[in-house]
PDB file of C-alpha atoms and ligand atoms in Angstrom:
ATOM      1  CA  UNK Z   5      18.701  -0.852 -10.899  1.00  0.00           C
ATOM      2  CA  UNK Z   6      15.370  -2.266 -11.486  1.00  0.00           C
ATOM      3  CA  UNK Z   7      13.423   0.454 -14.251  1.00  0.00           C
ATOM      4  CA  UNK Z   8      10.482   1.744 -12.999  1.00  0.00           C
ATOM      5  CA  UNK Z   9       7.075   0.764 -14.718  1.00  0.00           C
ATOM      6  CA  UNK Z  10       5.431   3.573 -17.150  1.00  0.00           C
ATOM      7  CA  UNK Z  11       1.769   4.291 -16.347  1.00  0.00           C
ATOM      8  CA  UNK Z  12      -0.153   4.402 -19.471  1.00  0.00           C
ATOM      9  CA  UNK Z  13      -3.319   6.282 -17.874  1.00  0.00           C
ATOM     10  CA  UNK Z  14      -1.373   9.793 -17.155  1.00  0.00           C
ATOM     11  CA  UNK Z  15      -5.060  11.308 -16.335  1.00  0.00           C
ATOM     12  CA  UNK Z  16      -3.242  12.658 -12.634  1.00  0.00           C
ATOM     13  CA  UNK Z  17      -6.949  14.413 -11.959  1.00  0.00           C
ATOM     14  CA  UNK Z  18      -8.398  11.832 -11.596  1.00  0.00           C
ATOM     15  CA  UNK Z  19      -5.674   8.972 -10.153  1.00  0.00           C
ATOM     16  CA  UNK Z  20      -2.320   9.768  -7.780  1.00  0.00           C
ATOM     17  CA  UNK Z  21       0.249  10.553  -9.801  1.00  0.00           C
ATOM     18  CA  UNK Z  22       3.690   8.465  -8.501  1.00  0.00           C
ATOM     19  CA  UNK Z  23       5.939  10.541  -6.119  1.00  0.00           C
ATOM     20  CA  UNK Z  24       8.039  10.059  -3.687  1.00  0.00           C
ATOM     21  CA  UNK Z  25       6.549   8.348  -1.206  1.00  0.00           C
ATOM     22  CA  UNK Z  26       5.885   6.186  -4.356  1.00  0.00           C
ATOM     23  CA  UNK Z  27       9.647   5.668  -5.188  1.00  0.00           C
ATOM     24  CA  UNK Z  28      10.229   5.009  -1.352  1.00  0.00           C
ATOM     25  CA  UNK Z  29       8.009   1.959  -1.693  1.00  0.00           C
ATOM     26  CA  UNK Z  30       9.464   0.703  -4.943  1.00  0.00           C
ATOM     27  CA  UNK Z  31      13.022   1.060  -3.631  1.00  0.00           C
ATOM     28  CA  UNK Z  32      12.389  -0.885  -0.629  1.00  0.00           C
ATOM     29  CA  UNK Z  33      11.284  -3.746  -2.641  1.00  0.00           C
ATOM     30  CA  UNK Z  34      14.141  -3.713  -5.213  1.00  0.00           C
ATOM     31  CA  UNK Z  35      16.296  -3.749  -1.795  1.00  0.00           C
ATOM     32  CA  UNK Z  36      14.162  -6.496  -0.352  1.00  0.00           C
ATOM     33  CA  UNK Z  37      14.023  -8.644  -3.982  1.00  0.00           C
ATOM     34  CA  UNK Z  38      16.587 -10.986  -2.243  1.00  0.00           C
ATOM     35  CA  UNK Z  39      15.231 -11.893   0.810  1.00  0.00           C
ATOM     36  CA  UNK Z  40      11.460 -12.462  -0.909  1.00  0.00           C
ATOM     37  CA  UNK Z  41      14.184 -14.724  -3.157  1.00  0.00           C
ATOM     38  CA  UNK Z  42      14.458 -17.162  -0.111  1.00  0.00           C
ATOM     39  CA  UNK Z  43      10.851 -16.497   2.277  1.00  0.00           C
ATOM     40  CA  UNK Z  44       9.327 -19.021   2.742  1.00  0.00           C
ATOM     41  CA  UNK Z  45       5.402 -17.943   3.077  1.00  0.00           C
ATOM     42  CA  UNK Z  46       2.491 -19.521   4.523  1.00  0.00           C
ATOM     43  CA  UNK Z  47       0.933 -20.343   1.365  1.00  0.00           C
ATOM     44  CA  UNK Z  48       2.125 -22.299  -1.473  1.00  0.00           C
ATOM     45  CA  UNK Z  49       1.134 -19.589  -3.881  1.00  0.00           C
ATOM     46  CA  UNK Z  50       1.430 -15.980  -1.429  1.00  0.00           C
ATOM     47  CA  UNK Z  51      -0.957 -13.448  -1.570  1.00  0.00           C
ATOM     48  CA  UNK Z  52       0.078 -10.049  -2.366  1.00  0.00           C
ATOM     49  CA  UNK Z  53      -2.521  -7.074  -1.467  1.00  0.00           C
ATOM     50  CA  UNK Z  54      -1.884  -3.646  -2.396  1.00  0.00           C
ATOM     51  CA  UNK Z  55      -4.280  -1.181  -0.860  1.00  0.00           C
ATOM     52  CA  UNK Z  56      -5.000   1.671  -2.738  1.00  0.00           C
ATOM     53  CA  UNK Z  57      -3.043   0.750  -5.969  1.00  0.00           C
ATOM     54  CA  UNK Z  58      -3.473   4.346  -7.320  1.00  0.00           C
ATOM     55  CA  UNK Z  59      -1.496   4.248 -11.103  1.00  0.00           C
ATOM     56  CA  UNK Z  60      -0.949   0.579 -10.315  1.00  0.00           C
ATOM     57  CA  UNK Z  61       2.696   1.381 -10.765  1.00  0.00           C
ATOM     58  CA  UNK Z  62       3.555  -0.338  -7.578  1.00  0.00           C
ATOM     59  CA  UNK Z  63       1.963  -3.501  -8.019  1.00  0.00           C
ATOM     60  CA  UNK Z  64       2.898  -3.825 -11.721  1.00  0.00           C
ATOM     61  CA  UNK Z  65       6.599  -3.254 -10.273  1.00  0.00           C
ATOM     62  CA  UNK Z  66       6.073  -6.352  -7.580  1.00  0.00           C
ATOM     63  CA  UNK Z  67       4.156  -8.562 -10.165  1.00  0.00           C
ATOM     64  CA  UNK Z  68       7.672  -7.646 -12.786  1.00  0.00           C
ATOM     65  CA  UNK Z  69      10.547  -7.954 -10.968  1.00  0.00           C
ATOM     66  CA  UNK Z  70       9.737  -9.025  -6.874  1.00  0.00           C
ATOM     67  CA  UNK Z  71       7.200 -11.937  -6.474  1.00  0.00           C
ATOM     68  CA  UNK Z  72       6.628 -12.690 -10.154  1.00  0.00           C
ATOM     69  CA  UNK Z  73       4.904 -16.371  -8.909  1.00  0.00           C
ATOM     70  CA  UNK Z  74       2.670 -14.953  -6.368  1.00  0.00           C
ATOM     71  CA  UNK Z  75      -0.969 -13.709  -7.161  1.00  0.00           C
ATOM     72  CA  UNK Z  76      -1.611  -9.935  -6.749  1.00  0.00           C
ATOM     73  CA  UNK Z  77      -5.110  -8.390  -5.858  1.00  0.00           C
ATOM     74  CA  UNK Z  78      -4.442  -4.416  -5.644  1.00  0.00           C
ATOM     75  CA  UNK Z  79      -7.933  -2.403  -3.631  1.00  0.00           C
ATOM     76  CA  UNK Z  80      -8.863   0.797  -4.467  1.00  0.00           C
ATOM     77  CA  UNK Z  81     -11.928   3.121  -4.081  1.00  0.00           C
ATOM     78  CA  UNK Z  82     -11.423   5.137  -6.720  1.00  0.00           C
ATOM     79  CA  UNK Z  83     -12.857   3.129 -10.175  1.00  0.00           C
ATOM     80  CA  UNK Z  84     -10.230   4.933 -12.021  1.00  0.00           C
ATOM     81  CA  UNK Z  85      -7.272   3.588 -10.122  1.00  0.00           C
ATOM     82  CA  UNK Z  86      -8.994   0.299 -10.613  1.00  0.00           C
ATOM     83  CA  UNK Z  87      -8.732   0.436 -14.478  1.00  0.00           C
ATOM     84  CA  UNK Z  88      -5.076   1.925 -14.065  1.00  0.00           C
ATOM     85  CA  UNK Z  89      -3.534  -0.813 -12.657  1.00  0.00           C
ATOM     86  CA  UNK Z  90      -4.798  -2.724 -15.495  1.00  0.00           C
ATOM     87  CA  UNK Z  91      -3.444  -0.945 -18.094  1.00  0.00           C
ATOM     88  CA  UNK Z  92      -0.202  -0.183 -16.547  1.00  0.00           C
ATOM     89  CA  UNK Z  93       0.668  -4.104 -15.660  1.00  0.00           C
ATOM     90  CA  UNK Z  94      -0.468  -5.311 -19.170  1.00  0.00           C
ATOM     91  CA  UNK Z  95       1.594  -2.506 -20.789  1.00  0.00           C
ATOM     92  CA  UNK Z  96       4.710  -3.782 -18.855  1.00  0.00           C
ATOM     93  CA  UNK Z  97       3.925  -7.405 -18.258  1.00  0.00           C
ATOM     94  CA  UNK Z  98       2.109  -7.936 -21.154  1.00  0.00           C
ATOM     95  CA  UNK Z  99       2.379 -12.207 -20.378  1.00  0.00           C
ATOM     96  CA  UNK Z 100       0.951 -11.256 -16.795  1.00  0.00           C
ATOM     97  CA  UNK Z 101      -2.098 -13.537 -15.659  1.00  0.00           C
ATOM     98  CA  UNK Z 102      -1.457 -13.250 -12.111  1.00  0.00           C
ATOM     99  CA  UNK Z 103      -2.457 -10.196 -10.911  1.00  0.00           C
ATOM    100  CA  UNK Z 104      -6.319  -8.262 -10.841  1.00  0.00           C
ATOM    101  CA  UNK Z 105      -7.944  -5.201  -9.171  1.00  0.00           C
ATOM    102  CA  UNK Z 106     -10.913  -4.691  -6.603  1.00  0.00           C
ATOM    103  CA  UNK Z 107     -12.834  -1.983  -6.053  1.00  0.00           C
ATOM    104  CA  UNK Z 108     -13.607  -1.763  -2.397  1.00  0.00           C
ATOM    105  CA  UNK Z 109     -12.457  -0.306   0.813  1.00  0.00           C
ATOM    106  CA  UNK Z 110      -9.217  -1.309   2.481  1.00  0.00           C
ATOM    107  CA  UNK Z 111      -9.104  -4.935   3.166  1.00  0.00           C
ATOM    108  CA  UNK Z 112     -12.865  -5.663   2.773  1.00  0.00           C
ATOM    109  CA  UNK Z 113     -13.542  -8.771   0.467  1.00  0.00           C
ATOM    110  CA  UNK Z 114     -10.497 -10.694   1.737  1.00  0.00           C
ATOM    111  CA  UNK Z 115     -10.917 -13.865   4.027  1.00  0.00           C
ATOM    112  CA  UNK Z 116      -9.593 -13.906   7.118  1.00  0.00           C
ATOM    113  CA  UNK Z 117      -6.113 -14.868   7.667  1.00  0.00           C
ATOM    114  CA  UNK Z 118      -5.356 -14.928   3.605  1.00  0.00           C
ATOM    115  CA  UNK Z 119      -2.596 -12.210   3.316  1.00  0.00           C
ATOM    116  CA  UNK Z 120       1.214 -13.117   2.812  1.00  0.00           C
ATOM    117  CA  UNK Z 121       2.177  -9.531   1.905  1.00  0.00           C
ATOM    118  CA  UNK Z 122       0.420  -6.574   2.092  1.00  0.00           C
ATOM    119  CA  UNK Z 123       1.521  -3.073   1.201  1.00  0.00           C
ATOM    120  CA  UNK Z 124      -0.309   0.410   1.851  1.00  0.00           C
ATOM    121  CA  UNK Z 125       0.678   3.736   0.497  1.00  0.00           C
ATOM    122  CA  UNK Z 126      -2.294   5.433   2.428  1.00  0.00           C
ATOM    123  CA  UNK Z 127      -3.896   8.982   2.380  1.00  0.00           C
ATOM    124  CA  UNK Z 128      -1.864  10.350   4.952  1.00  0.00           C
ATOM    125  CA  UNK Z 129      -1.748  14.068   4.886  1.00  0.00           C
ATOM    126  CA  UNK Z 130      -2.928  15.745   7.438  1.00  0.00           C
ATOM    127  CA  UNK Z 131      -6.293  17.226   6.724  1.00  0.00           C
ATOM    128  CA  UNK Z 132      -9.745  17.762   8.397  1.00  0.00           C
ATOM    129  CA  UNK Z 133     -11.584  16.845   5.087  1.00  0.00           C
ATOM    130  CA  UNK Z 134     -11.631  13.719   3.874  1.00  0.00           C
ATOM    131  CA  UNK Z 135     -14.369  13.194   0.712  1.00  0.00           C
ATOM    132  CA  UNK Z 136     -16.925  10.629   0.795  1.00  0.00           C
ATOM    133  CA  UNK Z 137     -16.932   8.171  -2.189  1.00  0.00           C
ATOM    134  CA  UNK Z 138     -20.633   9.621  -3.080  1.00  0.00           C
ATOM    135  CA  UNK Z 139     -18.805  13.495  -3.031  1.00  0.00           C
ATOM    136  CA  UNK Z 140     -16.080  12.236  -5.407  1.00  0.00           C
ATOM    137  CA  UNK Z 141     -18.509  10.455  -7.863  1.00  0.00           C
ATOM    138  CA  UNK Z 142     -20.422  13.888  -7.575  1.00  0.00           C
ATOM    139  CA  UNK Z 143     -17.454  15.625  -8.675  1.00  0.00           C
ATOM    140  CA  UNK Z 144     -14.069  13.688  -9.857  1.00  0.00           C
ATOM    141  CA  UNK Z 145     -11.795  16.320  -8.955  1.00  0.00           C
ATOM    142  CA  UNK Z 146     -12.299  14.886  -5.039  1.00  0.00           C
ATOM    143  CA  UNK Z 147     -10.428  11.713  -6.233  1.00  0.00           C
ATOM    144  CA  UNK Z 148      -6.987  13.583  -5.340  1.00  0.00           C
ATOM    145  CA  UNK Z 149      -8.412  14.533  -1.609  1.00  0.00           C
ATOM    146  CA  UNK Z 150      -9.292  10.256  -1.276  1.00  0.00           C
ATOM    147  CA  UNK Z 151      -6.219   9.767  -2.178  1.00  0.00           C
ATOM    148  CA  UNK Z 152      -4.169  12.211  -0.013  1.00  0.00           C
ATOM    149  CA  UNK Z 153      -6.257  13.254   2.970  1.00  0.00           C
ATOM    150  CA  UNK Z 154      -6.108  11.504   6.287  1.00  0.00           C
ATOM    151  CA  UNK Z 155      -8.160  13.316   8.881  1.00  0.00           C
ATOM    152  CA  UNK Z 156      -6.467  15.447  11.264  1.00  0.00           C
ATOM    153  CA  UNK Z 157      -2.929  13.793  12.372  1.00  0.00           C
ATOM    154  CA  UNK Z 158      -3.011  12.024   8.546  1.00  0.00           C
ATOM    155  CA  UNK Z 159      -4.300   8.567  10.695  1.00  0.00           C
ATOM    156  CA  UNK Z 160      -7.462   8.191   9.640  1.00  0.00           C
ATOM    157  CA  UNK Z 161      -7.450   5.653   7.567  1.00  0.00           C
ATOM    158  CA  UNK Z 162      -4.314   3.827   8.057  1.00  0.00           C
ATOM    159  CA  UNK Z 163      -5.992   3.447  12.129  1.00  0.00           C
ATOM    160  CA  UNK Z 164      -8.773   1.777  10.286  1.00  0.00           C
ATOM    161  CA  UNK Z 165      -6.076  -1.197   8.571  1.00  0.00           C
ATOM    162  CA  UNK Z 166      -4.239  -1.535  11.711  1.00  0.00           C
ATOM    163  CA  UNK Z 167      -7.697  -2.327  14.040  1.00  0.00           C
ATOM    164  CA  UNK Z 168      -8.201  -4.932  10.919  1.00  0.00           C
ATOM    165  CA  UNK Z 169      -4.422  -6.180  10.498  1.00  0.00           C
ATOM    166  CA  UNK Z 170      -4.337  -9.300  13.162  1.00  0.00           C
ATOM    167  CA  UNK Z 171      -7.287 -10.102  11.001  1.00  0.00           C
ATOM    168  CA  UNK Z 172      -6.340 -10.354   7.538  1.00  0.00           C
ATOM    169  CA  UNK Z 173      -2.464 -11.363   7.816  1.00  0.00           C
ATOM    170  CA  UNK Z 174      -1.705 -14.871   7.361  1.00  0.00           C
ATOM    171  CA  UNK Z 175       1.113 -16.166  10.179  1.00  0.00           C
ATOM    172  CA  UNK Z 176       4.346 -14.800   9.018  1.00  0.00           C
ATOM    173  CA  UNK Z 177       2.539 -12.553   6.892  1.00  0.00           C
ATOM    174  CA  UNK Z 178       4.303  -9.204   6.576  1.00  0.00           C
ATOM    175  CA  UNK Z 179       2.545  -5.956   5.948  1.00  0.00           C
ATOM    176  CA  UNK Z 180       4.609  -2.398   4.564  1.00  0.00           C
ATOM    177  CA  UNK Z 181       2.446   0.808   5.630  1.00  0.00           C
ATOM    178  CA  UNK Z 182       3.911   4.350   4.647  1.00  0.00           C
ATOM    179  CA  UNK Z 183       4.146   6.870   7.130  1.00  0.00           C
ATOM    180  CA  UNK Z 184       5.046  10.785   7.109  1.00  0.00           C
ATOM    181  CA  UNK Z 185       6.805  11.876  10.013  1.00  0.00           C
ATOM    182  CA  UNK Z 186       3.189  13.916  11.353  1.00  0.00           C
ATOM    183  CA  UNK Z 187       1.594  10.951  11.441  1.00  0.00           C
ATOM    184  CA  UNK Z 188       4.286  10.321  14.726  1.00  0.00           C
ATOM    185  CA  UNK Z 189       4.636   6.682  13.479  1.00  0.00           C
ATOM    186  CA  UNK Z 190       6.623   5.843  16.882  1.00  0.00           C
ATOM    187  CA  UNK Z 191       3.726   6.835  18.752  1.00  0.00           C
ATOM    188  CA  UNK Z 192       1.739   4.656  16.524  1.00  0.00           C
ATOM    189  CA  UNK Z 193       3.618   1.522  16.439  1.00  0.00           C
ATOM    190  CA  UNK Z 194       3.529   1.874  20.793  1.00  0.00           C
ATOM    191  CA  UNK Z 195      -0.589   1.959  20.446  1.00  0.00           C
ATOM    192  CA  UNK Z 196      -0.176  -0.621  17.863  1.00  0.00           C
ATOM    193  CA  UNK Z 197       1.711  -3.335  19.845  1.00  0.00           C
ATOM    194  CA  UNK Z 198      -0.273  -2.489  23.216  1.00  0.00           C
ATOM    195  CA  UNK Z 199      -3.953  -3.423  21.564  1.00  0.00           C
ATOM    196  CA  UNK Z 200      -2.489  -6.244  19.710  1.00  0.00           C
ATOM    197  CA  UNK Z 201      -0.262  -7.966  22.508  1.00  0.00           C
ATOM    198  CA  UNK Z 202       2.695  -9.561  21.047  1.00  0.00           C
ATOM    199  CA  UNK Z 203       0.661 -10.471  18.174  1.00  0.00           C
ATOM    200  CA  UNK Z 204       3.164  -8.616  15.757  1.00  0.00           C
ATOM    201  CA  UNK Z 205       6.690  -7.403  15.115  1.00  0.00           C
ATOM    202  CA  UNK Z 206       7.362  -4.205  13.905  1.00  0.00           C
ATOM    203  CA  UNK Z 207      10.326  -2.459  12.509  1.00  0.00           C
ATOM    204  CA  UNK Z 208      10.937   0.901  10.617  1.00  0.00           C
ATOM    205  CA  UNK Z 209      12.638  -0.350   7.090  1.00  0.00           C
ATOM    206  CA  UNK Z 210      13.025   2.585   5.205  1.00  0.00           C
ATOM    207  CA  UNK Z 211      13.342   6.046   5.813  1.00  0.00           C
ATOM    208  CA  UNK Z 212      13.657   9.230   3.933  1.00  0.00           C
ATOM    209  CA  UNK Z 213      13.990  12.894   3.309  1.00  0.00           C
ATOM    210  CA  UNK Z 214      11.567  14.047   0.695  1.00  0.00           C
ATOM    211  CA  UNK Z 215      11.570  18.107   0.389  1.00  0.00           C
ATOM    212  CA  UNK Z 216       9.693  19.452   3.757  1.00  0.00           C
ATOM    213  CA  UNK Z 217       8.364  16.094   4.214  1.00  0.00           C
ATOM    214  CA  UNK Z 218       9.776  12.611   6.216  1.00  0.00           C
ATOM    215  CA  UNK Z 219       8.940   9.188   4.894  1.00  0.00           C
ATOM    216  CA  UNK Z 220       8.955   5.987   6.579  1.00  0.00           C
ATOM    217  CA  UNK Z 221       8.017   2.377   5.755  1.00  0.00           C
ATOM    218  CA  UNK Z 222       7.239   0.443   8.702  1.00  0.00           C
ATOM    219  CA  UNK Z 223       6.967  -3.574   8.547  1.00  0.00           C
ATOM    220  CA  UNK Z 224       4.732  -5.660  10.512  1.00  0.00           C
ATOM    221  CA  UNK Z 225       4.752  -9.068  10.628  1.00  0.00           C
ATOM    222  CA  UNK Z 226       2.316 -11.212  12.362  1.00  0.00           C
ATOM    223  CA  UNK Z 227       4.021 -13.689  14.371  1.00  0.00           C
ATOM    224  CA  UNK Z 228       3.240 -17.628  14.956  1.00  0.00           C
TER     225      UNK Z 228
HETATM  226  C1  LIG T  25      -1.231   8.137  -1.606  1.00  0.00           C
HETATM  227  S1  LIG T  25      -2.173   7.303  -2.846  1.00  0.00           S
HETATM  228  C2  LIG T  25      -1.047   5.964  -3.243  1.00  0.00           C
HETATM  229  C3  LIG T  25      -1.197   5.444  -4.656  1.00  0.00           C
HETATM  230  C4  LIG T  25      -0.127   4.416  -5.099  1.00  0.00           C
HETATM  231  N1  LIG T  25      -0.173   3.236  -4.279  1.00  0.00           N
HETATM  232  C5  LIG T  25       1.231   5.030  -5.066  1.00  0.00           C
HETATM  233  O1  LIG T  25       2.030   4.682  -4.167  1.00  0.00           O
HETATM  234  O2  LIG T  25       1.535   5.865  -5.952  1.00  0.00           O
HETATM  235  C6  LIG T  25      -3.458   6.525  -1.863  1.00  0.00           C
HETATM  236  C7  LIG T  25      -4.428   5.651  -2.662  1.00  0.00           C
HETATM  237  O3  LIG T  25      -5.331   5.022  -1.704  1.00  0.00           O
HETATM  238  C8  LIG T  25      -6.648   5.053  -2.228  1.00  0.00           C
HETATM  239  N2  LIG T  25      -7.563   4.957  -1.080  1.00  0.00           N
HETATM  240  C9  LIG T  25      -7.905   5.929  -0.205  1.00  0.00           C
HETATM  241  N3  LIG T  25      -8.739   5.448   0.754  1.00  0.00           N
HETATM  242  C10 LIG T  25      -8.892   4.120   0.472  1.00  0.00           C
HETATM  243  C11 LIG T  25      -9.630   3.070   1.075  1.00  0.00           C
HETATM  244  N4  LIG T  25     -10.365   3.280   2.188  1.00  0.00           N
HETATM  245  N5  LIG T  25      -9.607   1.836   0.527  1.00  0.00           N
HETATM  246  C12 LIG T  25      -8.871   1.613  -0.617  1.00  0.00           C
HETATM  247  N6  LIG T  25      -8.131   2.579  -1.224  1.00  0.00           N
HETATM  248  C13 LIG T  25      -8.148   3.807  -0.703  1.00  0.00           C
HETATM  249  C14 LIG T  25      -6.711   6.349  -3.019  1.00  0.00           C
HETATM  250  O4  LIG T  25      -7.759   6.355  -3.957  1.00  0.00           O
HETATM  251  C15 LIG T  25      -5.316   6.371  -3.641  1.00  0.00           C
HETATM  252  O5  LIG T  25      -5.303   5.713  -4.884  1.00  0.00           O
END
């Protein structure tokens, strides 16, 4: 079993602290280590995106032990998160030089067509309020609504990446998004492959039971 990477920046106000849908995500990649062992990708040198990196744990756990040769750019809105992943990759990959942090929204910044692997823990919770960026540098404590709220079926945001997916995805390129079981992922996935065609693939990976809640990591790869 793969350890898990310490976060050095515990400040859990202010970034999301690692749970289980966090655990989900990094046990799906120790399970998938092989098969990254042997992909071949569209670029020499793949790019992996994280979106909303939060403690960085989940990036600095790629970077260690899944796609060590790739280069990593992890997004966040939240400055804080930003600085997190930083501190938590050098503290665990201290010869790391392959891996940075942006602050911006979702995918913006990124050319078209650039990302090999993309992975998205999103706000999904269910609930009406979501907190500008302006609100949260108002007040920090609205960091933990960014990073948890998703509008009223949890979909908010996540609807946002998947209108910009056929965009940003390289061919081949293969993209893990985290649903709970309110978001109705099937119903989802149905929208998802009617406005793209058969652009993509997709396929649930990994599911679990986590207290009240149900977890699922769906894959979607862009096809040729
Ligand atoms: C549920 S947390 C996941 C954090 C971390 N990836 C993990 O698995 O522990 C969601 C993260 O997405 C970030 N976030 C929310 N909306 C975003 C957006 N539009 N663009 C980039 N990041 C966003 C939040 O700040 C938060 O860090």
């Amino acid at each position: 079993m793969l350890s898990t990477p310490e976060v050095v920046n515990k400040n859990y106000d202010l970034i999301y602290e690692p749970a289980e849908d966090t655990f989900l995500l990094l046990d799906l990649f120790e399970e998938l280590q092989p098969y990254f062992v042997t992909k071949k990708f569209n670029h020499k040198t793949p790019l992996v995106v994280e979106i909303g990196t939060g403690s960085g744990i989940v990036s600095t756990f790629i970077n260690k032990y899944i796609l060590p040769k790739s280069v990593i750019i992890s997004t966040d809105l939240n400055p804080h998160s930003c600085v997190s992943l930083i501190s938590t990759n050098k503290h665990n990959n201290p010869q790391s030089s392959n891996l940075d942090a942006i602050r911006t929204d979702l995918v913006s910044g990124f050319h078209n067509n650039s990302i090999d692997i993309l992975v998205f823990n999103p706000p999904y919770v269910p609930a009406e309020y979501i907190p500008s960026v302006e609100d949260a540098e108002k007040n920090e404590y609205n960091w933990v609504d960014i990073a948890l709220n998703g509008g009223p079926e949890g979909m908010d945001i996540t609807n946002k990446l998947l209108d910009r997916l056929d965009q940003c995805m390289s061919v081949d390129g293969e993209a893990y998004i985290l649903f709970c079981a309110r978001n109705k992922p099937d119903v989802v996935v149905e929208q998802f492959k009617r406005k793209n065609n058969s652009n993509f693939s997709v396929e649930r990976v990994i599911h679990r039971k986590a207290g009240w809640e149900e977890l699922s990591v769906y894959k979607f790869q862009k096809l040729r």
